[in-house]
Amino acid sequence: MTYDLYWVSVLGYIVITLIILIRERKYTHHAEKAGRVFMPLVCLSLVFYVVDFFWGMCLVDAIRSDAVYFVSSALLHVLAVVTTLSWLCYVLRYMNCPRRCRYVIQFVSAAQLLSEVVLVIANFFSPVMYRIVDGEYVRCKYALVTSFNVYSVFAVVLLGTLFAMMRKGICANGYTRCWAVLFSSLIPLLLGIMQMEYFASPFFSMGFMLSVLILYVFVVTATREKLYRSKTKFLQNMSHEIRTSLNMVYGFAQLLGMPEGSWTDEEREKYNSYINDNYRMLDLLLNDLIEYTQTNRKTFGVSCEPVDVAKICDSTLQSLQFAQ
């Protein structure tokens, strides 16, 4: 593989990540929890790809500076671990991992990150991980520590997911999350093996990009589809309630429109009260619907002003009585 493919590929990953960020930025406020937690992972991925892009430019001698090459290499080592651990935290939250187990995994991951940072700092004083010699990246004694810290995370998640799926059967229902995590951890692991063989190739970036895309398709899109179905069901129920009240208003209005003497004054007063109650019920439903749409569009406002608490309580009780 030619070195020119490195920075071109990483530039493509940057563009894809920016598209996801632009596409999802309007959902960060009111989207489902999975979508909100997903965005920091995408932002960290973007930072990693930008640093990887500069590293690739140094690799092909487009940037001829040993200092830039050295610093970008140091940042790349640290960001590879940070981004992977961010992916791990997201997966643990998404899979609803038990709190005790999650704390243990996060503690071990923090130890890995600390060891990576210590080695990178030590490399500034003595080449223990890498060194730059005449514009060439040369690996040293502890060069594979970063690979271990990264790929061990994917391997542990892959084995844990397989174990969880085999406990109740691979084809059991409700395993959409497991399949998402399984593929998003397997692909970076497979491409990581190729990265070990072809060092100056963007296989790690490619694997992580595919992992993020898999999570985006399986998690964010699937969860949003579920939310859309919930909204559709809500609107269907709301339309049914509105139609019921309209039919009652129309029916009692027809009764009141019958010739004089068909009903007693007491019956007419009763029918009028039914019409008024159903009208207020319609008004309540429509107001709820308007507030619901304003909340989704973030056009609602909140203002502080004095209110009559007794009046609010009385109105709430009447609304409940109409609903019954």
Short mmCIF file of N, CA, C and O in Angstrom, two decimals, residues 208-282:
data_model
loop_
_atom_site.label_atom_id
_atom_site.label_comp_id
_atom_site.label_asym_id
_atom_site.label_seq_id
_atom_site.Cartn_x
_atom_site.Cartn_y
_atom_site.Cartn_z
N PHE A 208 -11.91 1.87 13.51
CA PHE A 208 -12.67 2.67 14.47
C PHE A 208 -13.79 3.43 13.78
O PHE A 208 -14.88 3.58 14.33
N MET A 209 -13.52 3.89 12.54
CA MET A 209 -14.57 4.58 11.80
C MET A 209 -15.74 3.65 11.52
O MET A 209 -16.91 4.02 11.69
N LEU A 210 -15.44 2.42 11.10
CA LEU A 210 -16.51 1.45 10.84
C LEU A 210 -17.25 1.09 12.13
O LEU A 210 -18.47 0.90 12.12
N SER A 211 -16.51 1.02 13.23
CA SER A 211 -17.16 0.72 14.52
C SER A 211 -18.14 1.81 14.91
O SER A 211 -19.27 1.53 15.35
N VAL A 212 -17.75 3.06 14.74
CA VAL A 212 -18.63 4.18 15.06
C VAL A 212 -19.85 4.19 14.13
O VAL A 212 -20.98 4.45 14.57
N LEU A 213 -19.63 3.89 12.86
CA LEU A 213 -20.75 3.86 11.92
C LEU A 213 -21.73 2.74 12.26
O LEU A 213 -22.95 2.91 12.13
N ILE A 214 -21.21 1.60 12.69
CA ILE A 214 -22.09 0.50 13.09
C ILE A 214 -22.94 0.90 14.28
O ILE A 214 -24.15 0.67 14.33
N LEU A 215 -22.30 1.52 15.27
CA LEU A 215 -23.05 1.99 16.43
C LEU A 215 -24.08 3.04 16.03
O LEU A 215 -25.20 3.07 16.55
N TYR A 216 -23.71 3.88 15.08
CA TYR A 216 -24.64 4.92 14.62
C TYR A 216 -25.87 4.30 13.97
O TYR A 216 -27.01 4.71 14.24
N VAL A 217 -25.64 3.28 13.13
CA VAL A 217 -26.76 2.64 12.42
C VAL A 217 -27.61 1.83 13.38
O VAL A 217 -28.84 1.96 13.43
N PHE A 218 -26.97 1.00 14.19
CA PHE A 218 -27.70 0.10 15.08
C PHE A 218 -28.33 0.83 16.26
O PHE A 218 -29.45 0.54 16.64
N VAL A 219 -27.60 1.76 16.83
CA VAL A 219 -28.02 2.35 18.10
C VAL A 219 -28.86 3.60 17.88
O VAL A 219 -30.04 3.66 18.22
N VAL A 220 -28.27 4.62 17.28
CA VAL A 220 -28.96 5.90 17.15
C VAL A 220 -30.15 5.78 16.20
O VAL A 220 -31.27 6.19 16.54
N THR A 221 -29.95 5.19 15.03
CA THR A 221 -31.03 5.08 14.07
C THR A 221 -32.14 4.17 14.57
O THR A 221 -33.33 4.49 14.45
N ALA A 222 -31.76 3.02 15.14
CA ALA A 222 -32.77 2.09 15.64
C ALA A 222 -33.56 2.70 16.80
O ALA A 222 -34.78 2.56 16.88
N THR A 223 -32.87 3.39 17.70
CA THR A 223 -33.56 4.01 18.82
C THR A 223 -34.47 5.13 18.36
O THR A 223 -35.58 5.32 18.89
N ARG A 224 -34.03 5.88 17.35
CA ARG A 224 -34.87 6.95 16.82
C ARG A 224 -36.11 6.39 16.14
O ARG A 224 -37.19 6.97 16.19
N GLU A 225 -35.95 5.23 15.48
CA GLU A 225 -37.10 4.59 14.86
C GLU A 225 -38.11 4.16 15.92
O GLU A 225 -39.33 4.30 15.74
N LYS A 226 -37.61 3.67 17.04
CA LYS A 226 -38.49 3.31 18.15
C LYS A 226 -39.20 4.54 18.70
O LYS A 226 -40.40 4.50 19.02
N LEU A 227 -38.48 5.64 18.81
CA LEU A 227 -39.09 6.88 19.28
C LEU A 227 -40.14 7.38 18.30
O LEU A 227 -41.19 7.88 18.70
N TYR A 228 -39.87 7.22 17.00
CA TYR A 228 -40.84 7.64 15.99
C TYR A 228 -42.12 6.81 16.09
O TYR A 228 -43.23 7.36 15.97
N ARG A 229 -41.96 5.50 16.35
CA ARG A 229 -43.15 4.67 16.50
C ARG A 229 -43.95 5.08 17.73
O ARG A 229 -45.19 5.06 17.72
N SER A 230 -43.25 5.46 18.80
CA SER A 230 -43.95 5.92 20.00
C SER A 230 -44.71 7.21 19.73
O SER A 230 -45.85 7.37 20.19
N LYS A 231 -44.11 8.12 18.98
CA LYS A 231 -44.79 9.36 18.63
C LYS A 231 -46.01 9.09 17.76
O LYS A 231 -47.07 9.71 17.94
N THR A 232 -45.85 8.16 16.81
CA THR A 232 -46.98 7.82 15.94
C THR A 232 -48.13 7.24 16.75
O THR A 232 -49.30 7.58 16.53
N LYS A 233 -47.81 6.36 17.69
CA LYS A 233 -48.85 5.78 18.53
C LYS A 233 -49.53 6.85 19.39
O LYS A 233 -50.75 6.83 19.58
N PHE A 234 -48.73 7.80 19.89
CA PHE A 234 -49.30 8.88 20.69
C PHE A 234 -50.28 9.71 19.87
O PHE A 234 -51.38 10.04 20.32
N LEU A 235 -49.88 10.05 18.64
CA LEU A 235 -50.76 10.85 17.79
C LEU A 235 -52.02 10.08 17.41
O LEU A 235 -53.10 10.66 17.29
N GLN A 236 -51.89 8.76 17.19
CA GLN A 236 -53.07 7.96 16.89
C GLN A 236 -54.05 7.95 18.06
O GLN A 236 -55.26 8.09 17.88
N ASN A 237 -53.52 7.78 19.27
CA ASN A 237 -54.38 7.81 20.45
C ASN A 237 -55.02 9.18 20.64
O ASN A 237 -56.19 9.30 21.00
N MET A 238 -54.22 10.23 20.39
CA MET A 238 -54.74 11.58 20.52
C MET A 238 -55.86 11.83 19.52
O MET A 238 -56.90 12.42 19.85
N SER A 239 -55.67 11.40 18.27
CA SER A 239 -56.71 11.60 17.26
C SER A 239 -57.98 10.83 17.60
O SER A 239 -59.09 11.29 17.34
N HIS A 240 -57.80 9.64 18.22
CA HIS A 240 -58.98 8.86 18.63
C HIS A 240 -59.76 9.60 19.71
O HIS A 240 -61.00 9.67 19.66
N GLU A 241 -59.05 10.17 20.68
CA GLU A 241 -59.72 10.91 21.76
C GLU A 241 -60.43 12.15 21.21
O GLU A 241 -61.55 12.48 21.62
N ILE A 242 -59.77 12.84 20.27
CA ILE A 242 -60.38 14.04 19.69
C ILE A 242 -61.64 13.66 18.91
O ILE A 242 -62.68 14.34 19.01
N ARG A 243 -61.55 12.58 18.14
CA ARG A 243 -62.72 12.16 17.36
C ARG A 243 -63.88 11.75 18.28
O ARG A 243 -65.05 12.04 17.99
N THR A 244 -63.57 11.09 19.39
CA THR A 244 -64.62 10.69 20.33
C THR A 244 -65.35 11.91 20.88
O THR A 244 -66.59 11.95 20.93
N SER A 245 -64.59 12.92 21.29
CA SER A 245 -65.22 14.13 21.83
C SER A 245 -66.02 14.86 20.75
O SER A 245 -67.10 15.39 21.03
N LEU A 246 -65.49 14.93 19.54
CA LEU A 246 -66.22 15.58 18.45
C LEU A 246 -67.53 14.87 18.16
O LEU A 246 -68.56 15.52 17.92
N ASN A 247 -67.50 13.56 18.14
CA ASN A 247 -68.73 12.81 17.88
C ASN A 247 -69.78 13.07 18.96
O ASN A 247 -70.98 13.18 18.67
N MET A 248 -69.32 13.19 20.22
CA MET A 248 -70.27 13.45 21.30
C MET A 248 -70.86 14.85 21.18
O MET A 248 -72.08 15.04 21.36
N VAL A 249 -70.00 15.83 20.83
CA VAL A 249 -70.52 17.20 20.66
C VAL A 249 -71.51 17.23 19.51
O VAL A 249 -72.59 17.85 19.60
N TYR A 250 -71.16 16.59 18.40
CA TYR A 250 -72.05 16.58 17.23
C TYR A 250 -73.36 15.86 17.55
O TYR A 250 -74.45 16.32 17.16
N GLY A 251 -73.30 14.74 18.28
CA GLY A 251 -74.51 13.99 18.59
C GLY A 251 -75.45 14.74 19.49
O GLY A 251 -76.67 14.82 19.22
N PHE A 252 -74.93 15.35 20.56
CA PHE A 252 -75.79 16.10 21.47
C PHE A 252 -76.31 17.38 20.81
O PHE A 252 -77.42 17.83 21.11
N ALA A 253 -75.51 17.97 19.90
CA ALA A 253 -76.00 19.15 19.18
C ALA A 253 -77.17 18.79 18.28
O ALA A 253 -78.14 19.56 18.14
N GLN A 254 -77.13 17.61 17.66
CA GLN A 254 -78.27 17.16 16.85
C GLN A 254 -79.51 16.93 17.71
O GLN A 254 -80.63 17.25 17.30
N LEU A 255 -79.29 16.39 18.93
CA LEU A 255 -80.42 16.17 19.82
C LEU A 255 -81.07 17.51 20.21
O LEU A 255 -82.30 17.63 20.24
N LEU A 256 -80.22 18.50 20.49
CA LEU A 256 -80.76 19.81 20.87
C LEU A 256 -81.43 20.50 19.69
O LEU A 256 -82.25 21.42 19.87
N GLY A 257 -81.08 20.10 18.46
CA GLY A 257 -81.69 20.73 17.28
C GLY A 257 -83.03 20.12 16.89
O GLY A 257 -83.63 20.56 15.90
N MET A 258 -83.51 19.15 17.66
CA MET A 258 -84.81 18.54 17.35
C MET A 258 -85.94 19.51 17.67
O MET A 258 -85.73 20.50 18.39
N PRO A 259 -87.13 19.29 17.13
CA PRO A 259 -88.25 20.24 17.31
C PRO A 259 -88.54 20.51 18.78
O PRO A 259 -88.23 19.70 19.66
N GLU A 260 -89.15 21.68 19.01
CA GLU A 260 -89.50 22.10 20.37
C GLU A 260 -90.46 21.09 20.99
O GLU A 260 -91.40 20.62 20.36
N GLY A 261 -90.21 20.76 22.23
CA GLY A 261 -91.04 19.83 22.96
C GLY A 261 -90.52 18.41 22.96
O GLY A 261 -91.10 17.54 23.61
N SER A 262 -89.46 18.17 22.20
CA SER A 262 -88.90 16.80 22.17
C SER A 262 -88.21 16.47 23.49
O SER A 262 -88.16 15.31 23.90
N TRP A 263 -87.67 17.51 24.14
CA TRP A 263 -86.93 17.28 25.37
C TRP A 263 -87.41 18.26 26.44
O TRP A 263 -87.85 19.36 26.14
N THR A 264 -87.29 17.83 27.65
CA THR A 264 -87.63 18.71 28.77
C THR A 264 -86.47 19.67 29.01
O THR A 264 -85.34 19.48 28.52
N ASP A 265 -86.76 20.73 29.78
CA ASP A 265 -85.69 21.69 30.10
C ASP A 265 -84.55 21.03 30.86
O ASP A 265 -83.37 21.36 30.68
N GLU A 266 -84.89 20.08 31.73
CA GLU A 266 -83.83 19.39 32.49
C GLU A 266 -82.93 18.58 31.56
O GLU A 266 -81.70 18.57 31.71
N GLU A 267 -83.54 17.93 30.54
CA GLU A 267 -82.75 17.14 29.60
C GLU A 267 -81.89 18.04 28.72
O GLU A 267 -80.73 17.72 28.42
N ARG A 268 -82.47 19.17 28.29
CA ARG A 268 -81.67 20.10 27.49
C ARG A 268 -80.47 20.64 28.27
O ARG A 268 -79.37 20.78 27.74
N GLU A 269 -80.70 20.96 29.54
CA GLU A 269 -79.60 21.45 30.37
C GLU A 269 -78.52 20.37 30.52
O GLU A 269 -77.31 20.65 30.50
N LYS A 270 -78.96 19.11 30.63
CA LYS A 270 -78.01 18.01 30.76
C LYS A 270 -77.21 17.85 29.47
O LYS A 270 -75.98 17.65 29.50
N TYR A 271 -77.88 17.97 28.32
CA TYR A 271 -77.18 17.84 27.04
C TYR A 271 -76.20 19.00 26.85
O TYR A 271 -75.10 18.83 26.31
N ASN A 272 -76.62 20.20 27.28
CA ASN A 272 -75.71 21.35 27.19
C ASN A 272 -74.45 21.14 28.03
O ASN A 272 -73.34 21.49 27.63
N SER A 273 -74.62 20.58 29.21
CA SER A 273 -73.46 20.32 30.07
C SER A 273 -72.54 19.29 29.42
O SER A 273 -71.31 19.40 29.50
N TYR A 274 -73.13 18.27 28.72
CA TYR A 274 -72.30 17.29 28.02
C TYR A 274 -71.49 17.96 26.90
O TYR A 274 -70.30 17.66 26.72
N ILE A 275 -72.16 18.86 26.18
CA ILE A 275 -71.45 19.56 25.09
C ILE A 275 -70.32 20.42 25.65
O ILE A 275 -69.20 20.43 25.12
N ASN A 276 -70.59 21.15 26.74
CA ASN A 276 -69.56 21.99 27.33
C ASN A 276 -68.39 21.15 27.86
O ASN A 276 -67.21 21.52 27.68
N ASP A 277 -68.69 20.02 28.50
CA ASP A 277 -67.63 19.16 29.03
C ASP A 277 -66.75 18.61 27.89
O ASP A 277 -65.52 18.59 28.00
N ASN A 278 -67.38 18.18 26.81
CA ASN A 278 -66.59 17.63 25.70
C ASN A 278 -65.82 18.72 24.97
O ASN A 278 -64.73 18.46 24.45
N TYR A 279 -66.39 19.93 24.92
CA TYR A 279 -65.64 21.04 24.33
C TYR A 279 -64.38 21.33 25.14
O TYR A 279 -63.29 21.53 24.58
N ARG A 280 -64.52 21.34 26.47
CA ARG A 280 -63.35 21.60 27.32
C ARG A 280 -62.34 20.46 27.21
O ARG A 280 -61.14 20.68 27.28
N MET A 281 -62.84 19.24 27.03
CA MET A 281 -61.94 18.12 26.82
C MET A 281 -61.18 18.27 25.51
O MET A 281 -59.97 18.03 25.44
N LEU A 282 -61.87 18.71 24.46
CA LEU A 282 -61.20 18.97 23.18
C LEU A 282 -60.15 20.07 23.32
O LEU A 282 -59.04 19.97 22.79
#
